[in-house]
Coordinates of C-alpha atoms and ligand atoms in Angstrom, one line a residue:
M15 CA 65.3 31.2 82.6
A16 CA 63.7 31.6 79.2
A17 CA 64.6 34.8 77.3
Q18 CA 62.1 37.7 77.0
P19 CA 60.5 37.7 73.5
E20 CA 62.4 40.8 72.4
D21 CA 65.7 39.3 73.5
Q22 CA 64.8 36.0 71.9
F23 CA 64.1 37.9 68.6
K24 CA 67.5 39.6 68.8
N25 CA 69.1 36.3 69.5
V26 CA 67.4 34.7 66.5
I27 CA 68.5 37.5 64.2
S28 CA 72.2 37.3 65.3
H29 CA 72.1 33.5 65.1
A30 CA 70.7 33.7 61.6
K31 CA 73.7 35.8 60.6
E32 CA 76.3 33.8 62.5
Y33 CA 75.3 30.5 61.1
G34 CA 74.8 31.5 57.4
F35 CA 71.0 31.8 57.2
V36 CA 70.4 35.5 56.6
F37 CA 72.7 38.4 55.8
Q38 CA 71.9 42.1 55.4
S39 CA 72.1 42.9 51.6
S40 CA 75.3 44.7 50.5
E41 CA 76.5 44.6 54.1
I42 CA 80.0 45.9 53.2
Y43 CA 78.4 49.1 52.0
D44 CA 76.4 49.3 55.3
G45 CA 73.5 47.4 53.9
L46 CA 70.3 48.3 52.1
S47 CA 67.3 48.8 54.3
A48 CA 64.7 46.0 54.3
V49 CA 66.6 43.9 51.7
Y50 CA 68.3 40.7 52.8
D51 CA 70.4 37.9 51.3
Y52 CA 70.1 34.2 52.2
G53 CA 73.4 32.4 53.1
Q54 CA 74.4 28.8 52.6
N55 CA 72.1 27.4 55.2
G56 CA 69.3 29.9 54.6
A57 CA 69.2 29.1 50.8
L58 CA 68.8 25.4 51.6
L59 CA 66.0 26.0 54.2
K60 CA 64.2 28.3 51.8
N61 CA 64.4 25.7 49.0
N62 CA 63.0 23.1 51.4
I63 CA 60.0 25.3 52.3
K64 CA 59.4 25.9 48.6
E65 CA 59.5 22.2 48.0
Y66 CA 57.0 21.5 50.8
W67 CA 54.6 24.1 49.4
W68 CA 55.1 23.3 45.7
R69 CA 54.7 19.6 46.1
S70 CA 51.7 19.9 48.4
M71 CA 50.0 22.0 45.8
V72 CA 51.1 20.8 42.4
Q73 CA 52.1 17.2 43.1
L74 CA 49.3 16.2 45.5
H75 CA 46.5 17.8 43.6
E76 CA 45.8 16.5 40.1
N77 CA 43.9 19.7 39.3
I78 CA 46.6 22.2 40.3
V79 CA 49.5 23.1 37.9
G80 CA 52.4 25.4 38.5
I81 CA 53.8 28.2 36.4
D82 CA 56.7 30.6 36.5
S83 CA 55.7 34.0 35.0
A84 CA 58.0 37.0 34.5
I85 CA 58.5 39.8 37.0
F86 CA 58.1 42.5 34.3
M87 CA 54.6 42.7 33.0
H88 CA 52.8 45.1 30.6
P89 CA 52.0 48.3 32.5
Q90 CA 48.3 48.0 31.8
V91 CA 48.2 44.9 34.0
W92 CA 48.6 47.1 37.0
K93 CA 46.1 49.6 35.8
A94 CA 43.5 46.8 35.4
S95 CA 44.4 45.1 38.7
G96 CA 43.8 48.4 40.6
H97 CA 47.3 48.6 41.9
V98 CA 48.1 51.9 40.1
D99 CA 45.1 53.6 41.7
A100 CA 44.6 51.7 45.0
F101 CA 47.8 50.1 46.1
N102 CA 48.6 52.9 48.6
D103 CA 49.5 53.5 52.2
P104 CA 48.4 56.7 53.9
M105 CA 51.6 58.4 55.1
I106 CA 52.2 61.3 57.5
D107 CA 55.4 63.0 58.3
N108 CA 56.5 64.6 61.6
K109 CA 58.0 68.0 60.8
D110 CA 60.4 67.9 63.7
S111 CA 61.9 64.5 63.5
K112 CA 61.4 64.3 59.7
K113 CA 60.2 60.7 60.2
R114 CA 57.5 59.3 58.1
Y115 CA 54.8 57.0 59.4
R116 CA 51.8 55.1 58.2
A117 CA 48.9 57.1 59.5
D118 CA 46.8 53.9 60.1
V119 CA 49.6 52.3 62.1
L120 CA 49.9 55.4 64.4
I121 CA 46.2 55.2 65.1
E122 CA 46.2 51.4 65.7
D123 CA 49.2 51.7 68.0
H124 CA 47.4 54.5 69.9
M125 CA 44.3 52.3 70.4
E126 CA 46.5 49.4 71.5
K127 CA 48.0 51.7 74.2
I128 CA 44.5 52.5 75.5
R129 CA 43.6 48.9 75.6
G130 CA 46.8 48.3 77.5
K131 CA 45.6 50.8 80.2
A132 CA 42.4 48.9 80.6
D133 CA 44.3 45.6 80.9
K134 CA 46.5 47.2 83.6
E135 CA 43.3 48.1 85.6
V136 CA 42.2 44.5 85.3
A137 CA 45.5 43.1 86.4
K138 CA 45.6 45.4 89.4
A139 CA 42.1 44.4 90.4
A140 CA 42.9 40.7 89.9
K141 CA 45.8 41.1 92.3
R142 CA 43.6 42.9 94.8
F143 CA 40.7 40.4 94.8
G144 CA 42.6 37.2 94.4
E145 CA 40.8 34.0 93.7
S146 CA 37.3 35.5 93.9
F147 CA 38.0 37.9 91.0
D148 CA 35.5 37.8 88.1
E149 CA 37.3 39.4 85.2
A150 CA 34.3 39.5 82.8
M151 CA 32.1 41.2 85.4
F152 CA 34.9 43.7 86.3
R153 CA 35.4 44.6 82.6
E154 CA 31.7 45.2 82.2
T155 CA 31.2 47.3 85.4
N156 CA 34.4 49.1 86.3
P157 CA 34.0 52.8 85.3
R158 CA 37.6 53.4 84.4
V159 CA 37.8 50.2 82.2
Q160 CA 34.5 51.2 80.6
K161 CA 35.9 54.7 79.8
Y162 CA 38.9 53.2 78.0
V163 CA 36.7 50.7 76.1
E164 CA 34.4 53.5 74.9
Q165 CA 37.3 55.7 74.0
V166 CA 38.7 52.9 71.7
A167 CA 35.3 52.3 70.2
D168 CA 35.0 56.0 69.3
I169 CA 38.4 56.2 67.8
N170 CA 37.9 53.0 65.9
K171 CA 34.6 54.2 64.4
R172 CA 36.2 57.4 63.1
F173 CA 39.2 55.5 61.9
V174 CA 37.3 52.8 59.9
D175 CA 34.9 55.4 58.6
A176 CA 37.8 57.6 57.3
L177 CA 39.5 54.6 55.7
E178 CA 36.3 53.4 54.0
R179 CA 35.7 56.9 52.6
N180 CA 39.4 57.2 51.7
D181 CA 39.2 60.6 53.6
L182 CA 42.8 61.5 54.3
E183 CA 41.8 64.7 56.2
A184 CA 39.5 62.8 58.5
L185 CA 42.4 60.3 59.2
R186 CA 44.7 63.3 60.1
N187 CA 42.0 64.7 62.3
V188 CA 42.0 61.5 64.4
I189 CA 45.7 61.8 64.9
V190 CA 45.5 65.5 65.9
D191 CA 42.4 65.1 68.1
E192 CA 43.8 62.2 69.9
G193 CA 47.1 64.1 70.5
I194 CA 49.2 61.3 69.0
T195 CA 52.8 62.2 69.2
C196 CA 55.8 61.2 67.1
P197 CA 57.6 58.4 68.8
V198 CA 61.0 60.0 68.0
S199 CA 60.5 63.8 68.6
G200 CA 57.6 63.5 70.9
S201 CA 55.9 66.4 69.0
K202 CA 52.5 66.8 67.5
N203 CA 53.8 68.8 64.5
W204 CA 52.3 66.7 61.7
T205 CA 52.1 67.3 57.9
E206 CA 49.0 66.4 55.8
V207 CA 48.3 62.7 55.2
R208 CA 49.3 61.6 51.7
Q209 CA 48.8 58.5 49.7
F210 CA 52.0 56.7 48.8
N211 CA 52.0 54.1 46.1
L212 CA 53.9 51.0 47.1
M213 CA 55.0 49.9 43.6
F214 CA 58.6 50.3 42.4
G215 CA 58.8 51.8 39.0
T216 CA 61.5 51.2 36.4
K217 CA 62.1 51.7 32.7
M218 CA 62.4 49.4 29.8
G219 CA 64.3 50.4 26.6
S220 CA 67.8 51.8 26.0
V221 CA 66.9 55.3 24.8
A222 CA 65.3 57.6 27.4
E223 CA 62.7 59.0 25.0
D224 CA 61.5 55.6 23.8
A225 CA 61.6 53.9 27.2
S226 CA 58.4 52.8 28.7
D227 CA 57.5 52.9 32.3
L228 CA 57.2 49.5 34.0
Y229 CA 56.6 48.3 37.6
L230 CA 58.3 45.6 39.5
R231 CA 55.3 43.3 40.3
P232 CA 54.0 43.8 43.9
E233 CA 52.3 40.3 43.8
T234 CA 52.8 37.2 41.7
A235 CA 49.1 36.6 41.4
Q236 CA 48.6 38.8 38.3
G237 CA 51.1 36.6 36.3
I238 CA 48.6 33.8 37.0
F239 CA 45.5 35.8 36.0
V240 CA 46.9 36.9 32.6
N241 CA 47.9 33.3 31.9
F242 CA 44.6 31.9 33.0
L243 CA 43.4 30.9 29.5
N244 CA 46.8 29.8 28.2
V245 CA 47.0 27.3 31.0
Q246 CA 43.3 26.3 30.9
K247 CA 43.5 25.6 27.2
T248 CA 46.9 24.0 26.9
G249 CA 46.4 21.9 30.0
R250 CA 42.7 21.1 29.2
M251 CA 41.9 22.1 32.7
K252 CA 38.3 21.7 34.0
I253 CA 36.9 24.0 36.7
P254 CA 37.6 23.8 39.6
F255 CA 41.3 24.0 39.0
G256 CA 44.3 25.8 40.4
I257 CA 47.4 27.6 39.2
A258 CA 50.3 27.9 41.6
Q259 CA 53.4 30.0 41.4
I260 CA 56.5 30.9 43.6
G261 CA 58.3 34.1 42.8
K262 CA 59.7 37.5 43.8
A263 CA 57.5 40.5 44.6
F264 CA 58.5 44.0 45.3
R265 CA 56.9 46.7 47.5
N266 CA 58.3 50.1 48.5
E267 CA 57.3 49.5 52.1
I268 CA 57.7 52.8 54.1
V269 CA 57.7 51.2 57.5
A270 CA 59.9 48.2 56.8
R271 CA 61.0 46.6 60.0
Q272 CA 61.2 43.4 62.0
F273 CA 63.9 41.8 60.1
I274 CA 62.6 39.6 57.2
F275 CA 59.0 40.1 58.3
R276 CA 58.4 43.2 56.1
M277 CA 60.8 43.5 53.2
R278 CA 61.1 45.5 50.0
E279 CA 62.0 42.5 47.9
F280 CA 60.5 39.3 49.0
E281 CA 59.1 36.0 47.7
Q282 CA 55.5 34.8 47.6
M283 CA 53.9 31.4 47.1
E284 CA 50.5 31.9 45.6
M285 CA 47.8 29.7 44.3
Q286 CA 44.7 30.9 42.4
Y287 CA 41.8 28.4 42.4
F288 CA 39.3 29.0 39.6
V289 CA 35.7 28.1 40.6
R290 CA 32.2 28.3 39.4
P291 CA 30.5 31.6 40.4
G292 CA 28.4 31.0 43.5
E293 CA 30.6 28.2 44.7
E294 CA 33.4 30.4 46.0
M295 CA 32.4 30.3 49.7
K296 CA 32.6 26.5 49.7
W297 CA 36.1 26.6 48.2
Y298 CA 37.1 29.5 50.5
E299 CA 36.3 27.4 53.5
F300 CA 38.0 24.4 51.9
W301 CA 41.3 26.3 51.4
K302 CA 41.2 27.8 54.8
E303 CA 41.1 24.3 56.3
Q304 CA 43.8 22.9 53.9
R305 CA 46.2 25.7 54.6
I306 CA 46.0 25.6 58.4
K307 CA 46.6 21.8 58.1
W308 CA 49.7 22.4 56.0
H309 CA 51.1 24.6 58.7
K310 CA 50.2 22.5 61.7
M311 CA 51.8 19.4 60.1
L312 CA 55.2 21.1 60.9
N313 CA 54.6 20.6 64.6
L314 CA 55.6 24.1 65.7
G315 CA 52.6 23.9 68.1
D316 CA 48.9 24.3 67.2
D317 CA 48.5 27.3 69.4
A318 CA 51.1 29.2 67.3
Y319 CA 48.4 29.8 64.7
R320 CA 45.1 31.6 64.6
F321 CA 42.7 32.9 62.0
H322 CA 41.9 36.6 61.7
D323 CA 38.8 37.2 59.6
H324 CA 38.8 40.6 57.8
E325 CA 36.1 43.1 58.4
K326 CA 37.5 45.6 55.9
M327 CA 38.1 43.8 52.6
A328 CA 40.7 44.7 49.9
H329 CA 39.0 46.2 46.8
Y330 CA 38.8 42.8 45.1
A331 CA 37.6 40.5 47.8
N332 CA 34.2 39.3 49.2
A333 CA 35.8 37.3 52.0
A334 CA 39.3 37.3 53.4
A335 CA 41.1 35.8 56.4
D336 CA 44.7 35.8 57.5
I337 CA 46.5 32.9 59.1
E338 CA 48.4 34.7 61.9
F339 CA 51.5 33.3 63.5
D340 CA 52.8 33.8 67.0
F341 CA 56.1 35.6 66.0
P342 CA 58.4 36.8 68.8
F343 CA 56.7 40.3 68.4
G344 CA 53.2 38.9 68.7
F345 CA 50.6 37.4 66.4
K346 CA 51.0 38.7 62.9
E347 CA 49.8 37.8 59.4
L348 CA 51.7 34.9 57.8
E349 CA 49.3 33.9 55.0
G350 CA 46.2 35.3 53.4
I351 CA 43.2 33.4 52.0
H352 CA 41.0 35.6 49.8
S353 CA 37.9 35.1 47.9
R354 CA 38.7 37.5 45.0
T355 CA 35.4 37.1 43.1
D356 CA 35.8 37.6 39.3
F357 CA 37.4 41.0 39.9
D358 CA 40.8 40.4 38.4
L359 CA 39.7 38.3 35.3
S360 CA 36.9 40.8 34.6
R361 CA 39.2 43.8 34.9
H362 CA 41.7 42.2 32.6
Q363 CA 39.0 41.3 30.1
E364 CA 37.9 45.0 30.0
E365 CA 41.3 46.4 29.9
S366 CA 42.7 44.1 27.2
G367 CA 39.6 43.6 25.2
K368 CA 40.2 39.8 25.2
K369 CA 37.7 37.4 26.5
L370 CA 38.8 35.6 29.6
Q371 CA 35.9 33.1 29.9
Y372 CA 35.5 29.5 30.5
F373 CA 32.9 27.2 28.8
D374 CA 31.5 25.0 31.5
P375 CA 30.2 21.8 29.8
E376 CA 28.4 20.7 32.9
V377 CA 26.1 23.8 33.0
G378 CA 26.4 24.6 29.2
E379 CA 27.5 28.2 29.9
N380 CA 30.3 30.6 29.4
Y381 CA 31.4 32.6 32.4
V382 CA 34.3 34.5 34.0
P383 CA 35.3 32.2 36.9
Y384 CA 35.5 33.3 40.5
V385 CA 38.9 32.9 42.3
V386 CA 39.9 31.8 45.7
E387 CA 43.5 32.7 46.5
T388 CA 46.0 31.4 49.0
S389 CA 49.0 33.6 49.4
I390 CA 51.9 33.1 51.7
G391 CA 55.2 35.0 52.1
L392 CA 58.1 32.6 51.8
D393 CA 60.3 34.9 53.9
R394 CA 57.7 35.2 56.6
M395 CA 57.4 31.4 56.7
F396 CA 61.2 31.2 57.0
L397 CA 61.0 33.7 60.0
A398 CA 58.2 31.7 61.6
L399 CA 60.3 28.6 61.4
I400 CA 63.6 29.9 62.7
S401 CA 62.0 31.9 65.5
K402 CA 60.1 28.9 66.8
A403 CA 62.9 26.5 66.2
Y404 CA 65.5 28.4 68.0
E405 CA 66.3 27.3 71.6
E406 CA 69.0 28.0 74.1
E407 CA 68.6 24.7 76.0
T408 CA 70.0 24.0 79.4
L409 CA 71.0 20.3 79.6
E410 CA 70.7 18.0 82.6
D411 CA 74.4 18.5 83.5
G412 CA 73.9 22.3 83.6
S413 CA 75.7 23.0 80.4
T414 CA 73.8 24.8 77.5
R415 CA 73.5 24.3 73.8
T416 CA 71.9 26.4 71.1
V417 CA 69.7 24.2 68.9
M418 CA 67.4 24.8 66.0
H419 CA 64.5 22.3 66.3
L420 CA 63.6 22.7 62.6
P421 CA 61.1 20.2 61.2
L422 CA 63.3 17.3 60.0
P423 CA 62.3 17.3 56.3
L424 CA 62.9 21.1 56.1
A425 CA 66.3 21.1 57.8
P426 CA 69.1 22.5 55.6
I427 CA 71.4 19.6 56.2
K428 CA 69.9 16.2 56.9
A429 CA 72.9 14.4 58.4
A430 CA 76.5 15.1 59.2
I431 CA 79.0 12.3 58.8
L432 CA 81.6 12.6 61.5
P433 CA 84.7 10.3 61.8
L434 CA 85.6 10.1 65.4
T435 CA 89.3 10.8 64.7
K436 CA 91.2 12.1 61.6
K437 CA 93.3 8.9 61.4
D438 CA 93.3 5.1 61.3
G439 CA 91.1 4.8 58.3
L440 CA 88.0 6.4 59.9
P441 CA 87.9 9.4 57.4
D442 CA 88.0 6.9 54.5
L443 CA 85.0 5.0 55.8
A444 CA 83.1 8.2 56.6
R445 CA 83.8 9.6 53.1
E446 CA 82.5 6.3 51.6
I447 CA 79.2 6.8 53.6
F448 CA 79.1 10.5 52.5
D449 CA 79.6 9.6 48.9
D450 CA 76.8 7.0 49.1
L451 CA 74.2 9.2 50.8
K452 CA 74.9 12.5 49.0
F453 CA 72.8 11.5 45.9
E454 CA 69.6 11.3 47.9
F455 CA 70.3 13.6 50.9
Q456 CA 71.9 16.9 51.6
V457 CA 74.7 15.7 53.9
Q458 CA 77.9 17.2 55.3
Y459 CA 81.3 15.7 56.1
D460 CA 83.1 17.2 59.1
E461 CA 86.3 15.9 60.7
K462 CA 87.5 19.1 62.4
D463 CA 87.5 19.6 66.3
A464 CA 86.4 17.3 69.1
I465 CA 83.2 15.3 68.5
G466 CA 81.2 17.3 71.1
K467 CA 82.1 20.5 69.4
R468 CA 81.0 19.1 66.0
Y469 CA 77.6 18.0 67.5
R470 CA 77.0 21.6 68.8
R471 CA 77.8 23.0 65.4
Q472 CA 75.3 20.8 63.8
D473 CA 72.7 21.5 66.5
A474 CA 73.1 25.2 65.8
V475 CA 72.1 24.8 62.2
G476 CA 69.3 22.3 62.9
T477 CA 70.9 19.1 61.5
P478 CA 68.6 16.3 62.7
L479 CA 71.2 13.5 62.6
C480 CA 74.9 13.1 63.3
I481 CA 76.4 9.9 62.0
T482 CA 79.6 9.0 63.9
V483 CA 82.1 6.6 62.4
D484 CA 84.2 5.0 65.2
F485 CA 86.7 2.1 65.5
D486 CA 83.9 -0.5 65.8
S487 CA 82.6 0.7 62.5
L488 CA 85.7 -0.6 60.8
E489 CA 85.1 -4.1 62.3
D490 CA 81.3 -4.5 62.1
R491 CA 80.2 -1.8 59.5
T492 CA 77.8 -0.2 61.9
V493 CA 77.7 3.5 62.9
T494 CA 76.1 5.6 65.6
I495 CA 73.2 7.9 64.8
R496 CA 72.8 10.8 67.3
H497 CA 69.4 12.5 67.2
R498 CA 69.4 16.3 67.5
D499 CA 66.3 16.8 69.7
S500 CA 66.6 13.9 72.2
M501 CA 70.4 13.5 71.8
E502 CA 69.7 9.8 72.0
Q503 CA 72.0 7.5 70.1
E504 CA 71.3 4.3 68.1
R505 CA 73.6 1.9 66.4
V506 CA 72.7 1.3 62.7
A507 CA 74.3 -0.9 60.0
I508 CA 75.9 1.2 57.3
D509 CA 73.9 -0.7 54.7
A510 CA 70.7 0.3 56.4
L511 CA 71.5 4.0 56.6
S512 CA 69.7 5.2 53.5
D513 CA 66.5 3.5 54.6
R514 CA 66.7 4.9 58.2
L515 CA 67.4 8.4 56.9
R516 CA 64.5 8.2 54.4
A517 CA 62.1 7.2 57.2
L518 CA 63.2 10.1 59.4
V519 CA 63.8 13.1 57.2
S520 CA 62.3 12.7 53.7
M521 CA 59.8 15.2 52.4
E522 CA 57.5 12.2 51.5
T523 CA 56.9 11.4 55.2
L524 CA 55.6 14.9 55.7
L525 CA 53.5 15.1 52.5
K526 CA 51.9 11.7 53.3
K527 CA 50.4 13.2 56.5
L528 CA 48.5 16.0 54.6
Ligands
LIG1 N1 48.1 38.3 46.1 C1 47.6 38.7 47.3 C2 48.6 39.4 48.2 O1 49.6 39.7 47.7 P1 49.0 40.3 50.6 O2 48.3 40.0 51.9 O3 49.4 41.7 50.2 O4 48.2 39.6 49.4 C3 50.3 38.0 50.8 O5 50.4 39.4 50.6 C4 51.5 37.5 51.7 O6 52.7 38.0 51.2 C5 51.4 38.1 53.1 O7 50.5 37.2 53.9 C6 52.8 38.0 53.6 O8 53.1 36.7 54.0 C7 53.6 38.3 52.3 N2 54.1 39.7 52.3 C8 53.4 40.8 51.9 N3 54.1 41.9 52.0 C9 55.3 41.5 52.4 C10 56.6 42.1 52.7 N4 56.7 43.4 52.5 N5 57.6 41.4 53.1 C11 57.5 40.1 53.3 N6 56.4 39.4 53.0 C12 55.3 40.1 52.6

């Protein structure tokens, strides 16, 4: 029987630790909350995701270039970008449990509960009426369901209104009026709602008096904006063009949970596409389509993705959508595509007093370009992959195996070279194959334990191919390739191994499909 989603998630987390993918940071000191380290297999998988993203952006588009900007930036950057004033979460504390919550999350969870009650009524009726049940009609006419629907609509109206007016008291009133209780203490003893800035502060300079206050960047995008003219001029870039970057970002998330889904230190892969004002919607649609294609190429299942168009936009955007992924805890944001207008460049222009304009030869005009951004969390992408890839499979003979069906070009180890026994010259030939393949592929040599046990070890880390060297190999220089997903075997000449591996696991095969 398939595991329940919450059990499946627990299994994924413990598997990630047991097989060297993800460790809690500073574990021997009991860990640091919402900070994680990547182990030997995790680091390889992460690098492969980065390669897939970077090459699809920078190598496949002649008008996109990549940079690597510093984490520390001038403090004025964050004033200009709006992060000092507006990068806040509304927080509320329960006085009895001393637990802190995001006020908006408490209200959203409460609405979800009421929707759940309506769904229960529908499910009950469906059972009662059987085949003849008309769900749409029932939802529209049943008084109890209608009552729940109206209740949610009322709360949502007050909630959105309070958020839009940034009215913290009104937000608190929703919590109090709705009788929302603390999930830990069960009490309604709430503090005021306060804004909590998500940026981590630090100091630069050795002497306390002369030190200046800095922030750890909460997004990589600003490193791109402040370098917009440097790149445009030195690269002689013509609009439309893009600048891509992969790098660390830091947010003092209050409610950090769900493993590597919401972390305090994480990595982003962002691309800013600079376009002519007025053409941003065309490019916004273009990048939505490109990005969903990039995801679907990984074959995790098309129904694992959906778009969520934003109704309430961030302060800088005139259109925004998330690509949501079907994580074990439900559909949640994986990537954001935002039409950021000229907000950032204009604000940096004002704050720095330096012109950040582009002369467009085609229209004979200077202007501040508009920007369409694609922004994906590398760690979230990692979580999406491992949670979909993980399977406890029951085989035909009734035995089970744990297997990670990772997309082949992203697998940490592409092939394991396994001599059938430790003697009779088999390890020598296996080592010869390993030494030949290692220049092009991440391969592993393993001679310990029975062959079946070695196959299982490789299945558990998602190695797509196991190459077994047996006694026939010494005679005819052929080996057996055993495929991870089908467990089928094929006999291949040692001389043809590189070509076979390249056809099956190379990044190029994936990139060519884009
Ligand atoms: N530059 C735009 C920007 O930063 P965002 O929606 O705040 O937009 C973009 O973040 C992506 O970064 C998200 O879709 C998510 O994948 C990832 N991300 C954001 N906060 C994160 C966190 N605390 N932990 C892990 N990933 C995070």
